[in-house]
XYZ file of C-alpha atoms in Angstrom:
558
model
C 43.625 51.498 -88.594
C 41.198 50.788 -85.752
C 39.271 47.533 -85.751
C 35.606 47.608 -86.719
C 33.533 49.100 -83.927
C 36.596 50.636 -82.265
C 37.021 54.408 -82.315
C 40.310 55.500 -83.940
C 42.917 56.957 -81.622
C 43.424 60.707 -81.855
C 46.877 62.058 -82.638
C 49.448 64.044 -80.689
C 52.027 65.441 -83.126
C 55.493 66.649 -82.129
C 58.056 68.302 -84.412
C 61.636 69.278 -83.555
C 64.657 69.493 -85.876
C 66.997 68.168 -83.137
C 66.724 64.350 -83.414
C 67.615 63.844 -79.766
C 65.010 66.294 -78.529
C 62.448 64.922 -80.993
C 62.921 61.380 -79.702
C 62.823 62.522 -76.078
C 59.554 64.451 -76.483
C 57.911 61.542 -78.317
C 59.193 59.076 -75.709
C 57.725 61.046 -72.810
C 54.413 61.553 -74.612
C 54.098 57.853 -75.497
C 54.875 56.857 -71.931
C 51.816 58.738 -70.671
C 49.449 58.842 -73.648
C 50.455 56.000 -75.935
C 47.595 53.801 -74.824
C 44.889 56.298 -75.748
C 46.517 58.455 -78.423
C 48.807 57.922 -81.387
C 51.994 59.946 -80.958
C 53.513 61.034 -84.277
C 56.912 62.740 -84.436
C 58.640 64.634 -87.230
C 62.081 66.237 -87.482
C 61.214 68.989 -89.984
C 58.293 71.354 -90.312
C 57.697 70.291 -93.920
C 57.570 66.607 -92.919
C 55.137 67.465 -90.136
C 52.891 69.390 -92.550
C 52.908 66.436 -94.956
C 51.942 64.146 -92.075
C 49.080 66.491 -91.107
C 47.805 66.555 -94.680
C 47.869 62.746 -94.850
C 46.013 62.509 -91.542
C 43.427 64.973 -92.811
C 42.848 62.860 -95.911
C 42.537 59.694 -93.813
C 40.052 61.325 -91.494
C 42.345 61.189 -88.440
C 41.838 63.722 -85.664
C 44.752 65.714 -84.255
C 44.282 66.873 -80.678
C 47.622 68.486 -79.733
C 50.588 69.797 -81.755
C 53.918 70.434 -80.007
C 56.414 72.413 -82.132
C 59.931 73.612 -81.441
C 60.420 77.338 -82.018
C 63.936 77.331 -83.530
C 63.680 75.259 -86.696
C 65.379 76.040 -90.047
C 63.357 77.062 -93.131
C 60.187 77.428 -91.039
C 60.148 78.341 -87.341
C 57.636 76.931 -84.899
C 55.253 79.899 -85.091
C 55.164 79.777 -88.890
C 54.599 76.016 -88.768
C 51.754 76.294 -86.272
C 50.049 78.908 -88.436
C 50.218 76.550 -91.426
C 49.039 73.648 -89.253
C 45.981 75.671 -88.192
C 44.774 75.646 -91.791
C 44.691 71.841 -91.669
C 43.498 71.215 -88.096
C 42.173 74.515 -86.691
C 40.863 72.854 -83.547
C 44.150 71.204 -82.494
C 45.669 72.627 -79.332
C 49.021 74.320 -79.994
C 52.163 74.212 -77.829
C 55.464 75.963 -78.573
C 58.677 74.435 -77.191
C 61.175 77.198 -76.466
C 64.507 77.889 -74.880
C 64.581 80.449 -72.084
C 65.839 83.141 -74.490
C 62.847 82.637 -76.799
C 60.090 83.371 -74.322
C 59.440 86.782 -75.912
C 58.663 85.121 -79.223
C 56.427 82.624 -77.458
C 54.427 85.407 -75.847
C 54.023 87.118 -79.234
C 52.791 83.815 -80.674
C 49.895 83.731 -78.222
C 48.220 86.440 -80.307
C 49.561 85.408 -83.710
C 48.506 81.737 -83.688
C 46.215 81.560 -80.656
C 48.962 79.651 -78.848
C 47.551 77.543 -76.030
C 50.807 77.065 -74.106
C 54.564 77.325 -74.330
C 56.982 74.945 -72.654
C 60.550 75.731 -71.660
C 63.402 73.332 -72.335
C 64.182 71.197 -70.453
C 60.725 69.937 -69.465
C 62.036 67.472 -66.871
C 60.479 66.069 -64.858
C 57.584 65.503 -67.311
C 55.268 64.550 -64.443
C 55.465 68.163 -63.234
C 56.125 70.236 -66.356
C 54.777 68.328 -69.367
C 51.920 66.010 -68.429
C 49.743 68.515 -66.526
C 49.876 70.874 -69.528
C 48.980 68.162 -72.048
C 46.259 66.782 -69.749
C 44.561 70.202 -69.657
C 44.873 70.657 -73.411
C 43.378 67.242 -74.136
C 40.473 67.954 -71.787
C 39.912 71.314 -73.476
C 40.021 69.742 -76.932
C 37.556 67.014 -75.998
C 35.134 69.613 -74.639
C 35.352 71.800 -77.747
C 33.565 71.818 -81.093
C 36.476 69.760 -82.430
C 35.860 66.662 -80.366
C 36.053 63.404 -82.346
C 33.140 62.905 -84.712
C 32.704 60.414 -87.560
C 33.111 61.828 -91.055
C 30.493 62.692 -93.615
C 31.054 60.918 -96.931
C 30.313 62.470 -100.322
C 30.094 60.335 -103.459
C 29.902 62.215 -106.738
C 31.242 62.797 -110.199
C 34.325 64.942 -110.631
C 32.651 67.165 -113.228
C 29.244 67.392 -111.540
C 28.228 70.967 -110.677
C 25.985 69.770 -107.830
C 28.778 67.608 -106.394
C 31.077 70.616 -106.440
C 28.450 72.746 -104.689
C 28.006 70.158 -101.922
C 31.751 69.860 -101.325
C 32.141 73.640 -101.229
C 29.185 73.976 -98.824
C 30.617 71.428 -96.397
C 34.143 72.836 -96.577
C 33.070 76.432 -96.014
C 30.896 75.405 -93.053
C 33.821 73.535 -91.437
C 32.065 70.162 -91.737
C 34.616 67.307 -92.015
C 33.929 65.127 -95.021
C 35.644 62.679 -97.344
C 35.221 62.715 -101.108
C 34.748 59.503 -103.106
C 34.621 59.700 -106.931
C 31.671 57.653 -108.146
C 33.771 55.835 -110.746
C 36.348 54.532 -108.252
C 36.022 51.265 -106.248
C 35.265 52.774 -102.845
C 32.704 55.124 -104.351
C 31.047 52.169 -106.089
C 30.972 50.251 -102.793
C 29.305 53.151 -100.992
C 26.710 53.514 -103.749
C 25.952 49.801 -103.569
C 25.619 49.929 -99.791
C 23.151 52.807 -100.141
C 21.170 50.945 -102.803
C 21.910 53.583 -105.471
C 23.034 53.047 -109.064
C 24.949 56.325 -109.385
C 22.489 57.988 -111.750
C 21.518 60.517 -109.062
C 24.517 62.304 -107.600
C 25.886 63.490 -105.299
C 25.179 60.932 -102.597
C 25.894 62.112 -99.055
C 26.238 59.733 -96.118
C 26.142 61.706 -92.877
C 28.158 60.875 -89.792
C 25.182 59.078 -88.255
C 24.681 56.931 -91.357
C 21.782 58.792 -92.999
C 21.783 58.750 -96.808
C 20.934 61.916 -98.746
C 20.552 61.861 -102.520
C 21.029 65.118 -104.418
C 20.404 67.176 -101.233
C 19.758 70.901 -101.338
C 21.665 73.222 -99.010
C 19.027 73.379 -96.282
C 18.502 69.615 -96.142
C 22.244 69.075 -96.046
C 22.750 71.709 -93.347
C 20.119 70.173 -91.101
C 21.570 66.664 -91.442
C 25.187 67.613 -90.699
C 24.395 69.501 -87.514
C 24.160 73.111 -88.681
C 21.364 75.187 -87.180
C 18.672 76.105 -89.704
C 15.694 76.960 -87.477
C 15.536 79.948 -85.095
C 15.075 79.261 -81.409
C 12.799 82.282 -80.913
C 10.366 84.458 -82.839
C 11.695 87.818 -81.672
C 15.213 89.188 -81.122
C 16.906 92.465 -80.335
C 19.009 92.233 -83.490
C 18.856 90.258 -86.738
C 22.037 90.263 -88.806
C 21.422 89.287 -92.436
C 24.636 87.930 -93.958
C 27.602 86.117 -92.447
C 30.587 87.795 -94.095
C 33.141 89.884 -92.168
C 30.626 92.691 -91.538
C 27.924 90.286 -90.362
C 30.272 88.305 -88.147
C 31.655 91.529 -86.683
C 28.111 92.695 -85.911
C 27.216 89.321 -84.369
C 30.291 89.326 -82.124
C 29.731 92.854 -80.853
C 25.964 92.560 -80.629
C 26.005 89.345 -78.613
C 28.948 90.402 -76.449
C 27.068 93.546 -75.470
C 23.978 91.671 -74.354
C 21.724 91.924 -77.390
C 19.679 88.845 -78.303
C 21.343 88.361 -81.654
C 20.672 86.001 -84.548
C 22.771 85.865 -87.720
C 21.143 84.515 -90.889
C 23.370 83.228 -93.703
C 22.175 81.700 -96.953
C 25.288 79.587 -97.663
C 28.234 79.721 -95.265
C 29.780 82.271 -92.945
C 32.759 84.156 -94.283
C 31.332 85.526 -97.503
C 33.840 86.189 -100.280
C 36.578 86.751 -97.685
C 35.973 83.263 -96.295
C 36.892 81.799 -99.677
C 40.207 83.645 -99.835
C 43.308 81.450 -99.713
C 45.334 84.170 -97.999
C 44.535 87.648 -96.678
C 47.818 89.444 -96.090
C 46.753 93.023 -95.337
C 44.463 92.360 -92.361
C 45.596 94.128 -89.206
C 47.340 91.896 -86.673
C 48.347 89.094 -89.053
C 51.765 90.053 -90.452
C 52.189 86.647 -92.080
C 48.665 86.627 -93.499
C 45.647 84.548 -92.566
C 43.427 82.323 -94.675
C 39.826 83.352 -95.106
C 38.669 80.031 -93.650
C 40.872 80.509 -90.605
C 39.649 84.047 -89.963
C 36.030 83.011 -90.492
C 36.280 80.029 -88.160
C 37.719 82.182 -85.377
C 35.013 84.823 -85.812
C 32.234 82.225 -85.943
C 33.430 80.517 -82.761
C 33.842 83.886 -81.067
C 30.286 84.942 -81.925
C 28.934 81.593 -80.710
C 30.869 81.886 -77.453
C 29.137 85.206 -76.742
C 25.750 83.623 -77.393
C 24.947 84.716 -80.933
C 22.612 82.328 -82.714
C 23.630 81.419 -86.279
C 21.284 80.049 -88.924
C 22.727 78.518 -92.083
C 21.149 77.797 -95.479
C 18.290 80.219 -94.882
C 17.511 82.577 -97.759
C 15.988 85.909 -96.811
C 13.465 87.191 -99.372
C 11.720 90.079 -97.649
C 11.896 92.838 -95.041
C 8.771 94.348 -93.504
C 8.145 97.214 -91.098
C 5.468 96.373 -88.535
C 5.285 99.230 -86.077
C 8.363 99.105 -83.848
C 9.388 95.647 -85.082
C 11.302 94.714 -88.224
C 10.282 91.386 -89.807
C 12.612 89.284 -91.945
C 10.880 86.743 -94.197
C 12.440 83.523 -95.471
C 11.956 81.770 -98.807
C 9.882 79.015 -97.176
C 7.311 81.531 -95.927
C 8.422 81.610 -92.284
C 9.678 84.762 -90.570
C 11.442 86.183 -87.529
C 11.247 89.693 -86.111
C 13.438 92.036 -84.088
C 13.758 95.585 -82.856
C 16.620 96.168 -85.312
C 18.209 94.673 -88.425
C 21.731 94.976 -89.813
C 22.020 94.281 -93.538
C 25.407 92.674 -94.172
C 24.529 90.732 -97.292
C 27.791 91.497 -99.061
C 28.286 91.042 -102.785
C 28.605 88.210 -105.240
C 30.753 87.829 -108.326
C 29.078 88.872 -111.551
C 28.429 86.096 -114.026
C 30.794 85.810 -116.971
C 28.724 86.706 -120.023
C 30.178 84.504 -122.760
C 28.689 81.623 -124.760
C 29.216 78.203 -123.218
C 30.058 79.466 -119.722
C 26.709 78.836 -118.025
C 26.580 75.178 -119.074
C 30.098 74.494 -117.786
C 29.787 76.299 -114.431
C 30.779 73.851 -111.714
C 32.354 71.623 -114.355
C 35.685 73.367 -114.771
C 34.390 76.930 -114.435
C 34.054 78.259 -110.897
C 33.145 81.600 -109.331
C 35.398 82.572 -106.474
C 38.312 80.603 -105.106
C 36.575 77.190 -104.966
C 39.436 75.921 -102.820
C 37.958 72.421 -102.758
C 38.886 72.194 -106.448
C 42.470 73.392 -106.003
C 43.888 69.890 -105.544
C 42.598 68.914 -108.970
C 44.596 71.769 -110.528
C 47.964 70.231 -109.603
C 50.173 70.047 -112.661
C 47.498 71.648 -114.860
C 47.119 74.951 -116.718
C 44.752 77.299 -114.893
C 43.096 80.510 -116.085
C 41.772 83.266 -113.827
C 39.475 86.103 -114.921
C 39.704 89.275 -112.834
C 42.150 91.904 -111.700
C 41.226 92.662 -108.084
C 42.707 91.293 -104.854
C 40.585 88.145 -104.789
C 41.910 87.146 -108.200
C 45.483 87.899 -107.158
C 45.211 85.877 -103.970
C 43.825 82.933 -105.935
C 46.649 83.181 -108.471
C 49.328 83.101 -105.777
C 47.664 80.136 -104.062
C 47.023 78.078 -107.199
C 50.538 78.728 -108.502
C 51.888 76.494 -105.725
C 50.607 73.397 -107.503
C 49.479 74.318 -111.009
C 51.798 74.023 -113.995
C 50.837 77.520 -115.089
C 48.410 80.253 -114.071
C 47.203 82.847 -116.574
C 45.399 85.953 -115.307
C 43.061 87.492 -117.876
C 42.264 91.194 -117.399
C 40.542 93.730 -119.618
C 42.691 96.580 -118.270
C 46.210 97.451 -119.386
C 47.722 95.954 -116.213
C 46.908 94.972 -112.613
C 47.978 98.157 -110.863
C 44.641 99.981 -111.034
C 42.594 97.376 -109.169
C 45.013 95.170 -107.183
C 46.974 95.958 -104.021
C 50.637 96.710 -104.589
C 51.882 93.815 -102.448
C 49.946 91.302 -104.564
C 51.167 92.827 -107.848
C 54.724 92.404 -106.561
C 54.148 88.800 -105.499
C 52.665 87.885 -108.865
C 55.561 89.504 -110.716
C 57.966 87.230 -108.825
C 56.134 83.992 -109.692
C 57.549 82.465 -112.895
C 54.511 80.239 -113.434
C 52.051 83.158 -113.434
C 51.382 85.165 -116.598
C 49.211 88.267 -116.923
C 47.388 88.710 -120.232
C 46.225 92.307 -120.370
C 43.408 93.613 -122.569
C 42.034 90.082 -122.886
C 38.581 88.622 -122.280
C 36.884 85.239 -122.556
C 34.835 85.120 -125.744
C 33.587 81.527 -125.506
C 33.947 78.365 -123.395
C 34.042 74.943 -125.051
C 33.490 71.449 -123.673
C 31.065 68.550 -123.452
C 30.846 67.307 -119.860
C 33.596 69.659 -118.623
C 35.644 72.662 -119.744
C 38.118 71.772 -122.491
C 39.023 74.998 -124.319
C 38.606 78.766 -124.163
C 38.379 81.309 -126.947
C 40.204 84.475 -125.839
C 39.702 87.855 -127.475
C 42.020 90.876 -127.591
C 39.837 93.803 -126.473
C 41.822 96.278 -128.585
C 42.227 94.466 -131.918
C 39.356 91.997 -131.652
C 41.656 89.131 -132.625
C 40.757 85.738 -131.104
C 42.804 82.743 -130.011
C 41.708 79.295 -128.855
C 43.617 77.753 -125.927
C 43.371 74.445 -124.072
C 41.853 74.896 -120.620
C 40.287 72.652 -117.978
C 40.129 75.122 -115.099
C 38.754 78.657 -115.102
C 38.185 80.687 -111.932
C 36.152 83.888 -112.278
C 36.488 86.987 -110.063
C 34.734 89.825 -111.878
C 32.859 92.740 -110.422
C 30.695 92.938 -107.373
C 26.922 92.584 -107.588
C 25.114 93.403 -104.309
C 22.742 90.783 -102.918
C 19.986 93.306 -102.288
C 17.285 92.553 -104.868
C 14.941 91.421 -102.108
C 15.034 94.952 -100.659
C 13.431 96.560 -103.718
C 10.846 99.126 -102.639
C 11.767 98.838 -98.943
C 15.050 100.733 -98.520
C 16.719 103.254 -100.808
C 19.392 101.781 -103.085
C 21.654 103.417 -105.649
C 21.562 102.734 -109.380
C 23.785 99.655 -108.955
C 21.698 98.157 -106.155
C 23.919 99.101 -103.201
C 22.119 100.318 -100.065
C 22.297 104.056 -99.379
C 22.750 105.044 -95.745
C 23.468 107.862 -93.313
C 24.619 111.226 -94.687
C 24.135 110.037 -98.281
C 20.389 109.888 -97.569
C 20.343 113.493 -96.373
C 22.974 115.396 -98.368
C 21.470 118.756 -97.491
C 20.856 117.924 -93.854
C 17.195 117.147 -94.469
C 15.794 113.663 -93.724
C 14.890 111.521 -96.761
C 11.375 111.481 -98.172
C 9.024 109.444 -95.979
C 11.410 109.464 -92.991
C 9.118 109.312 -89.909
C 11.455 110.546 -87.152
C 12.482 114.031 -86.023
C 16.156 113.326 -86.606
C 18.264 112.497 -89.647
C 19.420 108.878 -90.146
C 22.436 107.723 -88.164
C 25.659 107.109 -90.066
C 24.931 103.513 -91.187
C 21.150 103.716 -90.921
C 19.095 103.091 -94.056
C 15.935 104.886 -95.158
C 14.050 102.645 -92.706
C 14.673 103.569 -89.037
C 16.240 100.716 -87.098
C 17.575 99.031 -90.226
C 21.313 99.495 -90.710
C 23.774 98.409 -93.410
C 27.416 97.395 -93.036
C 30.160 96.156 -95.323
C 30.228 95.661 -99.067
C 26.461 96.005 -99.546
C 26.629 99.677 -98.532
C 26.861 102.245 -101.289
C 30.404 103.648 -101.654
C 31.880 101.225 -99.087
C 35.612 100.470 -99.066
C 35.267 96.785 -100.104
C 37.950 95.641 -97.657
C 37.768 93.044 -94.879
C 38.973 95.381 -92.124
C 36.506 98.134 -93.012
C 33.654 95.607 -93.181
C 34.447 94.301 -89.691
C 34.688 97.875 -88.421
C 31.335 98.810 -89.925
C 29.742 95.741 -88.354
C 30.967 96.888 -84.946
C 29.935 100.508 -85.591
C 26.463 99.409 -86.677
C 25.962 97.713 -83.300
C 26.910 100.946 -81.526
C 24.247 102.728 -83.578
C 21.746 99.945 -82.809
C 22.223 100.724 -79.112
C 21.632 104.417 -79.801
C 18.445 103.572 -81.693
C 17.168 101.238 -78.954
C 17.758 103.884 -76.272
C 15.258 106.147 -78.025
C 12.525 103.541 -78.587
C-alpha cells in the first residue's frame, strides 16, 4: 500500500510453471524495474488469474504481463486471453522456446500480442529490457495510463445503484463498489456529508461528489464525451452496438467526419455477453466487453467521435441535411445517417416484476451482479443465445442455474454449440413449457411463482436472482412517421421498400433505394433494428461496413 500522497506502483506480472525460469524472469525484471514497479510472479496460470482478480479489486494497475507459452492446464495464449478480460489495457508478452514461434505468431492476432520473447533472453540488457521499456512507454501513453478510481457507495438491492455500476462497467470506467451498510461505505458517506438516505453516492476520480446522478451527469464527470465538437458531420451513427461500431470504424477510416451517438454504453446487447463463441476469428470465444473495447478504441484511433448518454428523440429532413435531435432539445446534422439502434429485451409481463427490477431481477447479463450469485440459485428466462451464454457463465459460480423457456426445448432458438454446452453442465437445468407467473419480495426478489404453460399448474420456488432475456423490441419509436417500419417496429430498407421494382410512395429520387437505405434518402439502417435482419454479431458488423459503402455512393451523387 502506498503512503498517503504517493501514487501506487503499477504491476508487472510474470507467470511460468518452471520455478527456475519463473524466479529468473522475476529477478531480471526486479533488477531493472523494481524501484518503479511492483513485480509479481506466479507459477501457474490459475494462480496468476487469481492474483489479477485481487489486484483488480484493490484498484491496482497492471502494465505488462509476461506469460510462458507451454504451461499445463492452460497455455500462455489461453491465459493471456483470460487476463485481457481483467486488464484489457495491459501489454502482453509471450515467452516461447524456438520451436513455439509459430504459435506466438498466431497469438498476435488471437490476443493482440504485443511481443514474444525467445528463451533464453540473456543478456537481459539486450533482449529483455528494451522490449519492456517500449511496452511500458506505450502503456503510459495509452488510454490505460494510471488514473485514480471512481468510488460508488450504494445499497445492494438498490435499482439505481445497480444501474450506475452497470453504466460504469460497460463504459470501461474503473470503479470500486462500497456497500452503504459496511464500515468503509459509512466512512465515505460521512466524508461526503451524506446520511445514506439518497443513494447511490459517486465520488469521481478527481474527488467530486455526485448524489443519485443520472447517466448524462455521470458520463460527463467520469470523462466520457457527451457534447459534440461540431454542428455538422458527414455521417451520424445512431447506436453503439456491433453495427454502429462497425459503421464508425469504416466511416472514420475512410475519411468521413463521423460521430457515433449512444444512449447508454457502446456494445449494445452483444457488449453485455459473457462469451461470444461463434464470432469469426476467435476460436476460443471472446467476451462482449472485450470485443466492444477493441472496436471502440479502433474507431477512436481512426478519428470517430463518440458521444455517450445522449438520447436521440427525433430525425428531421432539412433539404440535403439530416438532423438528429436529442432529448434536451439540442441537435446535430449531417449529410447522412446510419440507424444502428439495435433492440432491447422485452419486459417480463408478470405481477411483481416491475417493482423488483434492479433488485434481484435484471434484463440482460448484468455481469456486475454475477459475483453476488456465487453459491446461490439463479433463474434465467429465455431460450436464445444470450440466455444460453449467461447460463454457461453464471454456472461457474452459482449453486444452480435454471433456464425457464416456454418452448418444448432449446433447439429451436439457441445455437447448437450452446445447447451442447448446457447439456454437459450438471448445475444447469432446463424447465421447458414454463413461465414466470409472479415475482415476490419486499426490498428484493425472494420467490417466484412458476406456471406450466400446458397444464396451468403453478409452483412457488425460492429465488433471489432472475435474469431475463426475452424477445427483441426495436428502439425505433422515435422514428414514427419519418421512415417506414414494419408492424413490429423494425425499419424497412432496400428491396423490401420496392418489392415490384418501383420506389416507395413519396420517394423523391429517380432511383430505387440502395440495399440498406430507408424510405428517406441518405438515411440507412444496419444491424438488429432492420426488418428481417439476421440478429447475429457478425452480420451486424458486416451491415455497418456495407452501410458506409452505400453512404459513399449516396454522397457521390449529391
